[in-house]
JSON list of C-alpha atoms in Angstrom, two decimals:
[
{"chain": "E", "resi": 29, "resn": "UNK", "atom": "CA", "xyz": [-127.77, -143.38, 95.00]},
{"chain": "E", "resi": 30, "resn": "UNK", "atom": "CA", "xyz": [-127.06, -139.84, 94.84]},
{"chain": "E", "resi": 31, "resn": "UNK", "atom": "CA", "xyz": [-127.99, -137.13, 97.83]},
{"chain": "E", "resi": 32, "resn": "UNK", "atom": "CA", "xyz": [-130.36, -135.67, 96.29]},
{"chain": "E", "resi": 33, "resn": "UNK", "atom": "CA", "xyz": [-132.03, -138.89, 95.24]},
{"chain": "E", "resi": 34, "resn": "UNK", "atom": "CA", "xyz": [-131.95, -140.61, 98.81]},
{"chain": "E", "resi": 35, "resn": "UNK", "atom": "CA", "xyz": [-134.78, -140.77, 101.40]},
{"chain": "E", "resi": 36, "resn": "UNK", "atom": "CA", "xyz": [-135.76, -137.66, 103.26]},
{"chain": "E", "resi": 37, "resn": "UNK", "atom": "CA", "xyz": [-135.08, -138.09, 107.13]},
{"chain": "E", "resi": 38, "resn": "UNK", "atom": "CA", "xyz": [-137.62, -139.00, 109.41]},
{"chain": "E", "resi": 39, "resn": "UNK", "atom": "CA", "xyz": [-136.84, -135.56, 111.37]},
{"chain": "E", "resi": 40, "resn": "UNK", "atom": "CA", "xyz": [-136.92, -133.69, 108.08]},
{"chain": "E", "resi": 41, "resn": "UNK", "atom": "CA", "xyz": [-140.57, -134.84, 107.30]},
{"chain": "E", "resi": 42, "resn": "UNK", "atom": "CA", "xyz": [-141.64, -133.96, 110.91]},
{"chain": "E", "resi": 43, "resn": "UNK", "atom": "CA", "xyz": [-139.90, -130.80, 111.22]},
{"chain": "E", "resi": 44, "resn": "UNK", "atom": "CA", "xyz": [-141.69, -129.65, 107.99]},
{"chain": "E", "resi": 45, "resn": "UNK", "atom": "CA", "xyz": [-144.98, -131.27, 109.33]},
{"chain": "E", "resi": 46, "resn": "UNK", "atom": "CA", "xyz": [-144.95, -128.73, 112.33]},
{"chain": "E", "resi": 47, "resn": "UNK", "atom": "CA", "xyz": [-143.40, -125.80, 111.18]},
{"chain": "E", "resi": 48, "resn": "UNK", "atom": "CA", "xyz": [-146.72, -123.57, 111.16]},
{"chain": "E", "resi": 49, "resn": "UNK", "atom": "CA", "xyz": [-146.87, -124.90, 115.43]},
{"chain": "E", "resi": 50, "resn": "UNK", "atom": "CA", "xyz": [-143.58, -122.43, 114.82]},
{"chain": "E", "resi": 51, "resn": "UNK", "atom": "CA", "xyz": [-145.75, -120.33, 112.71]},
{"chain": "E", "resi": 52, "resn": "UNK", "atom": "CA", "xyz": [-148.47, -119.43, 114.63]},
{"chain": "E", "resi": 53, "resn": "UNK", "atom": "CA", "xyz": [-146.32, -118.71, 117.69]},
{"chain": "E", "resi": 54, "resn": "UNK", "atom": "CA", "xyz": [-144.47, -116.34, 116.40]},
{"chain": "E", "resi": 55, "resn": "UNK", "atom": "CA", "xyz": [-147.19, -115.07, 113.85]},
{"chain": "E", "resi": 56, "resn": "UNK", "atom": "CA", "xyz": [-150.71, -115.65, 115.99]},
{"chain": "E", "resi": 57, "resn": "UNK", "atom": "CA", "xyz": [-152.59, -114.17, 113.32]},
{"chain": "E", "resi": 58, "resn": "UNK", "atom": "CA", "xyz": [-150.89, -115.40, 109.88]},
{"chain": "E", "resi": 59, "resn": "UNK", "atom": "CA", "xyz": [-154.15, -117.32, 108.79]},
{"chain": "E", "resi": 60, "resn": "UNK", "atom": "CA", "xyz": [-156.19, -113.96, 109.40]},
{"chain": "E", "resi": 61, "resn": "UNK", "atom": "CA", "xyz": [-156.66, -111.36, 106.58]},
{"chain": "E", "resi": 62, "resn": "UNK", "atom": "CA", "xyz": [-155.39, -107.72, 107.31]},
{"chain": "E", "resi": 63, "resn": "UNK", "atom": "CA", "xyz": [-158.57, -105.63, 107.75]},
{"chain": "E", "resi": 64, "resn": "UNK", "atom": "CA", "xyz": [-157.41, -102.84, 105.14]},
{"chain": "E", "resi": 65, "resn": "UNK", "atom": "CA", "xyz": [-156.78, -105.10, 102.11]},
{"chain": "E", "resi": 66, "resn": "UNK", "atom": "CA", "xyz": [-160.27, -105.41, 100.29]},
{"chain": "E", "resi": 67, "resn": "UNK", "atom": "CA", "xyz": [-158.77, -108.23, 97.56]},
{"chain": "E", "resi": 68, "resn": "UNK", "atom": "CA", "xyz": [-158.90, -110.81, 100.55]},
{"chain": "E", "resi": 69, "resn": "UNK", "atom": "CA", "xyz": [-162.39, -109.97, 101.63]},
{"chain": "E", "resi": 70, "resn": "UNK", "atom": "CA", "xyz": [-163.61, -110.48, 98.22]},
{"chain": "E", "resi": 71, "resn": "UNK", "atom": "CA", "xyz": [-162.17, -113.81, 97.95]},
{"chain": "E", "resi": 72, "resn": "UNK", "atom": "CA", "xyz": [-163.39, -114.63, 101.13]},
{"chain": "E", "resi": 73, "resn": "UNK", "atom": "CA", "xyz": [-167.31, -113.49, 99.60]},
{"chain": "E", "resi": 74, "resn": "UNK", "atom": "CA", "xyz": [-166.59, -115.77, 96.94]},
{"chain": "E", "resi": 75, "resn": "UNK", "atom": "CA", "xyz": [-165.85, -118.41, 99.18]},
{"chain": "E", "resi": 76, "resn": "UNK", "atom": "CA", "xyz": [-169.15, -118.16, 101.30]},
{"chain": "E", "resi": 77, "resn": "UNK", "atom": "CA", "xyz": [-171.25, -116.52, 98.50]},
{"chain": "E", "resi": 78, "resn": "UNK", "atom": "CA", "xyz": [-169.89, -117.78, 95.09]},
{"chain": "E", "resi": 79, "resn": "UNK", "atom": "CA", "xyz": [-173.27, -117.39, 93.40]},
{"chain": "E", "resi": 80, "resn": "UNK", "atom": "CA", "xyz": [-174.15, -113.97, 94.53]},
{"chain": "E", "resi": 81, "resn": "UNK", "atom": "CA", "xyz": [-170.91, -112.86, 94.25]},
{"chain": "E", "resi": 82, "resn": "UNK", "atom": "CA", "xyz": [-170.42, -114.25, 90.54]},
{"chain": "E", "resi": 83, "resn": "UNK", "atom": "CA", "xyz": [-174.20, -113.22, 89.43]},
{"chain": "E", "resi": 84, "resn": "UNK", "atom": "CA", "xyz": [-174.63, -109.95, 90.97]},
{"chain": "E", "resi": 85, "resn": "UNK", "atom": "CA", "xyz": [-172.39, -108.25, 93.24]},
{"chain": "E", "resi": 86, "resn": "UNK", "atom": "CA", "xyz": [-168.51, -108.74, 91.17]},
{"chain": "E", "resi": 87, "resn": "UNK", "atom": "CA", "xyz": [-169.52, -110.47, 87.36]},
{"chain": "E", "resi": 88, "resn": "UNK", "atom": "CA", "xyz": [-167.60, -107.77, 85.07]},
{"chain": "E", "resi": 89, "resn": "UNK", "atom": "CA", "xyz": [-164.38, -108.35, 87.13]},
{"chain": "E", "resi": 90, "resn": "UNK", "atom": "CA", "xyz": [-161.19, -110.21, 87.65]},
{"chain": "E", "resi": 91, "resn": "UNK", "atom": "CA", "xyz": [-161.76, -111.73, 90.77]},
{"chain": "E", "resi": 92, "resn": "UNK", "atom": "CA", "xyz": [-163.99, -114.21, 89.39]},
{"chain": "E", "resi": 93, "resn": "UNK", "atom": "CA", "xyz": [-161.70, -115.60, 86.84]},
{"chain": "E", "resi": 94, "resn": "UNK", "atom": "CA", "xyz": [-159.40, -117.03, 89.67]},
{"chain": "E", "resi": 95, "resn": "UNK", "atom": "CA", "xyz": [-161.39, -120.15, 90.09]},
{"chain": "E", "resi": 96, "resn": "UNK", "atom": "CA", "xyz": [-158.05, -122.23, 91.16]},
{"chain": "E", "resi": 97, "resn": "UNK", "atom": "CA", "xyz": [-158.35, -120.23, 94.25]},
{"chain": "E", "resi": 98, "resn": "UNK", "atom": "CA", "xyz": [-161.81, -119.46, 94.63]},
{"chain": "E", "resi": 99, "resn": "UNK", "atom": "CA", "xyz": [-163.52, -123.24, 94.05]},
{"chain": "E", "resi": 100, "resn": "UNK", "atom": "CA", "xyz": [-160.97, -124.95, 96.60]},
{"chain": "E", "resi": 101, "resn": "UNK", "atom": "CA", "xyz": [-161.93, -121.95, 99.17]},
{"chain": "E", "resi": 102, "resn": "UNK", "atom": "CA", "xyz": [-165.85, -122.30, 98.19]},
{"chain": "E", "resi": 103, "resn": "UNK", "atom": "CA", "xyz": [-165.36, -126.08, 98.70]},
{"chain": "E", "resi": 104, "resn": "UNK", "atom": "CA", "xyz": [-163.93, -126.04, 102.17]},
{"chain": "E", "resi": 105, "resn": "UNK", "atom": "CA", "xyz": [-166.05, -122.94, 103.58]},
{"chain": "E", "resi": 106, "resn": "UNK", "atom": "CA", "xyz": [-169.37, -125.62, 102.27]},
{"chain": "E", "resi": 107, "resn": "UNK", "atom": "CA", "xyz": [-167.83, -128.58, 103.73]},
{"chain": "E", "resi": 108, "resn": "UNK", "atom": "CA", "xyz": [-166.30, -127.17, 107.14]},
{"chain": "E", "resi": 109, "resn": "UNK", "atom": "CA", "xyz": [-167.21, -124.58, 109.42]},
{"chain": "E", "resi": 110, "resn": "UNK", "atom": "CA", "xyz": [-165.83, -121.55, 109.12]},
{"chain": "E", "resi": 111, "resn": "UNK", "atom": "CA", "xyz": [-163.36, -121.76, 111.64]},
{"chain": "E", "resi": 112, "resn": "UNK", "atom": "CA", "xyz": [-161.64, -125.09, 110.23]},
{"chain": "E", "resi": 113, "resn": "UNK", "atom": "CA", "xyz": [-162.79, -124.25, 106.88]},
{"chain": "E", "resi": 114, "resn": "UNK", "atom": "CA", "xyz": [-159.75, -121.11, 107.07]},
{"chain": "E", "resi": 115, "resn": "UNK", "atom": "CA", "xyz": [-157.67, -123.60, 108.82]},
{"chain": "E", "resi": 116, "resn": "UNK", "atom": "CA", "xyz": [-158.21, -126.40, 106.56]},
{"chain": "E", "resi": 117, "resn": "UNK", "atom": "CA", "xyz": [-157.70, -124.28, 103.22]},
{"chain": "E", "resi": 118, "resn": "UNK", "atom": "CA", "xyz": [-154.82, -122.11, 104.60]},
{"chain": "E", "resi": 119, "resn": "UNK", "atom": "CA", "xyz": [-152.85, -125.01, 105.87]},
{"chain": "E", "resi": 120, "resn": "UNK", "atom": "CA", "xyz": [-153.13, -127.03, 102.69]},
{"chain": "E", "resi": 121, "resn": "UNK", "atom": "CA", "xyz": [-151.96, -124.24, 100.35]},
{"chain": "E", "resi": 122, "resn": "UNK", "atom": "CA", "xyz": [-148.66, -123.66, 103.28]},
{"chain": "E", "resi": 123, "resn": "UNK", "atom": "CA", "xyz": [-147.79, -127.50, 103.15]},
{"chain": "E", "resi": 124, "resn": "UNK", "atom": "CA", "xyz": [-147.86, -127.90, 99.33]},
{"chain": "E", "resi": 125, "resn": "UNK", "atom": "CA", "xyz": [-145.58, -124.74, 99.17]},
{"chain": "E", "resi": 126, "resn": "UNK", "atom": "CA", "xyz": [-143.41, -126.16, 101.39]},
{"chain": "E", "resi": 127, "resn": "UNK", "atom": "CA", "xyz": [-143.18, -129.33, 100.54]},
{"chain": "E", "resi": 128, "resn": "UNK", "atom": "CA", "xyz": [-143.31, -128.89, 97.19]},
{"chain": "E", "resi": 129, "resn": "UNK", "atom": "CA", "xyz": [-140.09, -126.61, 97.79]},
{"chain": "E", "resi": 130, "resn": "UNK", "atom": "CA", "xyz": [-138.45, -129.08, 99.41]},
{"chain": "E", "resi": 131, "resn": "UNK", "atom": "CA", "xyz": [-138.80, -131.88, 96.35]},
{"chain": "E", "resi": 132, "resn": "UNK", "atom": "CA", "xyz": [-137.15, -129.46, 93.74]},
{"chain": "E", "resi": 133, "resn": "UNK", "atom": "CA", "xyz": [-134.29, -128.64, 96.05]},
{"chain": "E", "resi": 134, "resn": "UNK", "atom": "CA", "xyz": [-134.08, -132.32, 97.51]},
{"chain": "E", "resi": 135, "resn": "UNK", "atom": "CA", "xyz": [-133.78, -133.16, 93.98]},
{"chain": "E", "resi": 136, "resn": "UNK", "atom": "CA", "xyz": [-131.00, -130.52, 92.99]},
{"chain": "E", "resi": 137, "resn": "UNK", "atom": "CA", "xyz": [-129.20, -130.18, 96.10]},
{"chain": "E", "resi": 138, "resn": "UNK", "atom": "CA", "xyz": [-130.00, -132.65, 98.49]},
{"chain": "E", "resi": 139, "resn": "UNK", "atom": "CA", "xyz": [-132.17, -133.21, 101.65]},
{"chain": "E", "resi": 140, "resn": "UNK", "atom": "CA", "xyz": [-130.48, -131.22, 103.74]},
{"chain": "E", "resi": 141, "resn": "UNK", "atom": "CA", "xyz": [-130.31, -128.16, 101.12]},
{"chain": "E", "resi": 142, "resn": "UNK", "atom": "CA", "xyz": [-134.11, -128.85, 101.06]},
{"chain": "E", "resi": 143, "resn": "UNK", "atom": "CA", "xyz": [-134.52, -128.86, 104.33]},
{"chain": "E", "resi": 144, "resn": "UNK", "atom": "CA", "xyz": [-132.99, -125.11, 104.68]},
{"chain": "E", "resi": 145, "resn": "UNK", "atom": "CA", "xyz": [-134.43, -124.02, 101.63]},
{"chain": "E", "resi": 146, "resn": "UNK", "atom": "CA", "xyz": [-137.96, -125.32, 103.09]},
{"chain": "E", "resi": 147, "resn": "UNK", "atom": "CA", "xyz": [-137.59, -124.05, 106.24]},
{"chain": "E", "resi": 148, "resn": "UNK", "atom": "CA", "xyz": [-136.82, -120.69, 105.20]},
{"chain": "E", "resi": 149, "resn": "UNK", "atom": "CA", "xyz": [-139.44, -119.84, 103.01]},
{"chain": "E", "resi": 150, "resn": "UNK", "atom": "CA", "xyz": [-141.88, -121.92, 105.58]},
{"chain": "E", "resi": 151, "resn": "UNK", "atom": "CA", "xyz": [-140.51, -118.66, 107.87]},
{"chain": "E", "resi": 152, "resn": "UNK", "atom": "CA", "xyz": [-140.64, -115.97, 105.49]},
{"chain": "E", "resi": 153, "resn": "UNK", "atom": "CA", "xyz": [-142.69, -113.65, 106.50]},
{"chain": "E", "resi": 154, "resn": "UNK", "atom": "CA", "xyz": [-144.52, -112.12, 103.28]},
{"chain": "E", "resi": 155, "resn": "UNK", "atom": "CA", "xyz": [-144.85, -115.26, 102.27]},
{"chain": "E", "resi": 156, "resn": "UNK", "atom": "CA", "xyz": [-146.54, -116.64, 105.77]},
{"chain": "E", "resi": 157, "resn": "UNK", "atom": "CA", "xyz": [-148.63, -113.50, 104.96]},
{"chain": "E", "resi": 158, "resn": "UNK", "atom": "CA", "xyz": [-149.28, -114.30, 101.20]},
{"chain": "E", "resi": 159, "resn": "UNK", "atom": "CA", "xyz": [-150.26, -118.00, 102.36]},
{"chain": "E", "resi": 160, "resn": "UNK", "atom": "CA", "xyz": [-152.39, -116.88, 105.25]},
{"chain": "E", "resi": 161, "resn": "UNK", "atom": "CA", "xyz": [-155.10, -114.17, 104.12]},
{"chain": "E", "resi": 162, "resn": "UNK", "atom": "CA", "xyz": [-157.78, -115.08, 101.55]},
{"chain": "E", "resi": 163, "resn": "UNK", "atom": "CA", "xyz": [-156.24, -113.38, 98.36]},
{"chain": "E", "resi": 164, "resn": "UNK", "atom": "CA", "xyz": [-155.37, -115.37, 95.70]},
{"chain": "E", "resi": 165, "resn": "UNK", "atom": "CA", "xyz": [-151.19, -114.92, 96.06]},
{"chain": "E", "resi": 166, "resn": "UNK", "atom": "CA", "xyz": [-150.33, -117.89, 98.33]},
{"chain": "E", "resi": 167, "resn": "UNK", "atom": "CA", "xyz": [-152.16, -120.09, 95.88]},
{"chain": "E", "resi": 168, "resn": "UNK", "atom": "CA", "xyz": [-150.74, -118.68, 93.18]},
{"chain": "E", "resi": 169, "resn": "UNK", "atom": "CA", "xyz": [-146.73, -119.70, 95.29]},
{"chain": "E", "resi": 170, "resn": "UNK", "atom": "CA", "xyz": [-148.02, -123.06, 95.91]},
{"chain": "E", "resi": 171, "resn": "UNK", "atom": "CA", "xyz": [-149.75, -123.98, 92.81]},
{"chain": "E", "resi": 172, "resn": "UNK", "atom": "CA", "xyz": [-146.20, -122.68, 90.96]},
{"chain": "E", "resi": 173, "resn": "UNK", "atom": "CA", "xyz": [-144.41, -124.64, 93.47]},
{"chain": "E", "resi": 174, "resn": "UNK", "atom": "CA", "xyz": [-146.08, -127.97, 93.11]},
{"chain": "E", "resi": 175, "resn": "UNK", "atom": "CA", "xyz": [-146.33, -127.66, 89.18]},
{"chain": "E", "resi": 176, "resn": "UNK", "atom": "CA", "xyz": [-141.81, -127.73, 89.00]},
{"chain": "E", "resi": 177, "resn": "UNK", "atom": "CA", "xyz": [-142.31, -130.27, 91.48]},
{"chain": "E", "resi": 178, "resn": "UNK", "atom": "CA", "xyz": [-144.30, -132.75, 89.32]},
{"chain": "E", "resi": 179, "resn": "UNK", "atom": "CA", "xyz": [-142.09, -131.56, 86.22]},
{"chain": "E", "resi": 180, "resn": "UNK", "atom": "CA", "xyz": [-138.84, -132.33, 87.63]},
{"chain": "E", "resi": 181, "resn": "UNK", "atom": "CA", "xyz": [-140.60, -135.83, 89.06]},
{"chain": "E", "resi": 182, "resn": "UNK", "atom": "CA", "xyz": [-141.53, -136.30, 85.69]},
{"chain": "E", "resi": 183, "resn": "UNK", "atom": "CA", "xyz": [-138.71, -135.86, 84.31]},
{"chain": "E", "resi": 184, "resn": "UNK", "atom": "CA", "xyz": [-136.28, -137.66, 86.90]},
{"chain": "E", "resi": 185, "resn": "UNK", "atom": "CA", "xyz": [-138.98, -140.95, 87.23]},
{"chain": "E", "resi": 186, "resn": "UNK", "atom": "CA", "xyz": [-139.79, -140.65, 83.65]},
{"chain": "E", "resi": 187, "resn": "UNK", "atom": "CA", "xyz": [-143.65, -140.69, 83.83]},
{"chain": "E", "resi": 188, "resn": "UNK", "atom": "CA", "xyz": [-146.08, -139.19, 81.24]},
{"chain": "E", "resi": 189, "resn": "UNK", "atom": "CA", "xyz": [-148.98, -138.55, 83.78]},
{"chain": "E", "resi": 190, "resn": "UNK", "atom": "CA", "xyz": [-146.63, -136.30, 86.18]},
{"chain": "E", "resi": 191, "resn": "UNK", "atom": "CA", "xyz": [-146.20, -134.67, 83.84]},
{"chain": "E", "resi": 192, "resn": "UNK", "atom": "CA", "xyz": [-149.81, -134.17, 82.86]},
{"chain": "E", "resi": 193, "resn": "UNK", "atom": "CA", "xyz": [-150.65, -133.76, 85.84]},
{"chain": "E", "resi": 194, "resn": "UNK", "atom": "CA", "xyz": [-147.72, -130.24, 86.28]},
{"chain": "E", "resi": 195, "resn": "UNK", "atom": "CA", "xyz": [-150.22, -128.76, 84.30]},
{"chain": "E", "resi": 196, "resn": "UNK", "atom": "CA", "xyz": [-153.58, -128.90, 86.17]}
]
C-alpha cells in the first residue's frame, strides 16, 4: 500500500475535527460578517428572506443566481435558529474545505503532507475569513475543494457515480 493510499491517523482525523476550537480562539469572531462589506449582508437577507429578497428587493441582480450558496444558507436559517443556524452552515462549508484538502493531498503526498497542507489552510486567515462571513467565497473554496476530491476518488477507486457526483 502506498503512503498516500494508507489510513489517515486517528490523531490526524481529530486534530482536523477541532481545528476551528483553535479557530475561534485565536479568531473569536471568524463566523461573524465584517459590518462594512454589504455582499455578506445580502446573502444573509437571502438566507432569512429568500422570497422577498428574490421577488422584490434584489431580482435584476447577481446575487440571486448563487443558489449553491444561498439555498444551503436559506435551509439552515429555516431549520435552526439563528444562532446555530450561522454555526451550523459556517462550520459545514470549513470542514468540507478542509477535509476535502486533506483527501487530494493524502492522495498525492501522503497523510502527513495532508495533514500540513490541511492544517494550514484550516489557519489561513483570509480564508477563515472567506469561510466565516455570509458571502458566497468560502462556498465557492469548499465546493472547488470537494469537487477534485470526488474526481481524484473517482479516478483512483474507479467509480462512475464519484464522478457524477464532482459535478453537483
Amino acid at each position: 500500500m502506498l503512503p498516500a493510499q494508507a489510513a489517515s491517523p486517528t490523531w490526524h482525523r481529530l486534530s482536523l475535527l477541532l481545528l476551528p476550537v483553535v479557530v475561534t480562539f485565536a479568531v473569536p469572531d471568524w463566523m461573524y460578517s465584517l459590518t462594512h462589506a454589504i455582499d455578506a449582508w445580502v446573502y444573509h437577507g437571502f438566507f432569512r428572506h429568500l422570497e422577498t429578497y428574490a421577488s422584490t428587493m434584489f431580482p435584476p441582480t447577481y446575487y440571486g443566481t448563487r443558489l449553491a450558496w444561498i439555498v444551503p444558507g436559506y435551509v439552515a436559517y429555516h431549520v435552526f435558529s439563528p444562532v446555530a443556524a450561522a454555526l451550523i452552515l459556517h462550520l459545514t462549508f470549513y470542514w468540507a474545505a478542509v477535509w476535502s484538502l486533506y483527501a487530494i493531498v493524502r492522495r498525492i503526498a501522503g497523510s502527513y503532507g495532508a495533514l500540513l497542507s490541511a492544517v494550514a489552510l484550516g489557519l489561513f486567515l483570509p480564508a477563515i475569513r472567506a469561510v466565516g462571513w455570509d458571502s458566497v467565497d468560502g462556498a465557492v473554496i469548499s465546493y472547488t475543494l470537494v469537487t477534485l476530491a470526488l474526481l481524484l476518488a473517482s479516478l483512483e477507486r474507479n467509480r462512475w457515480w464519484l464522478m457524477v457526483a464532482s459535478g453537483f
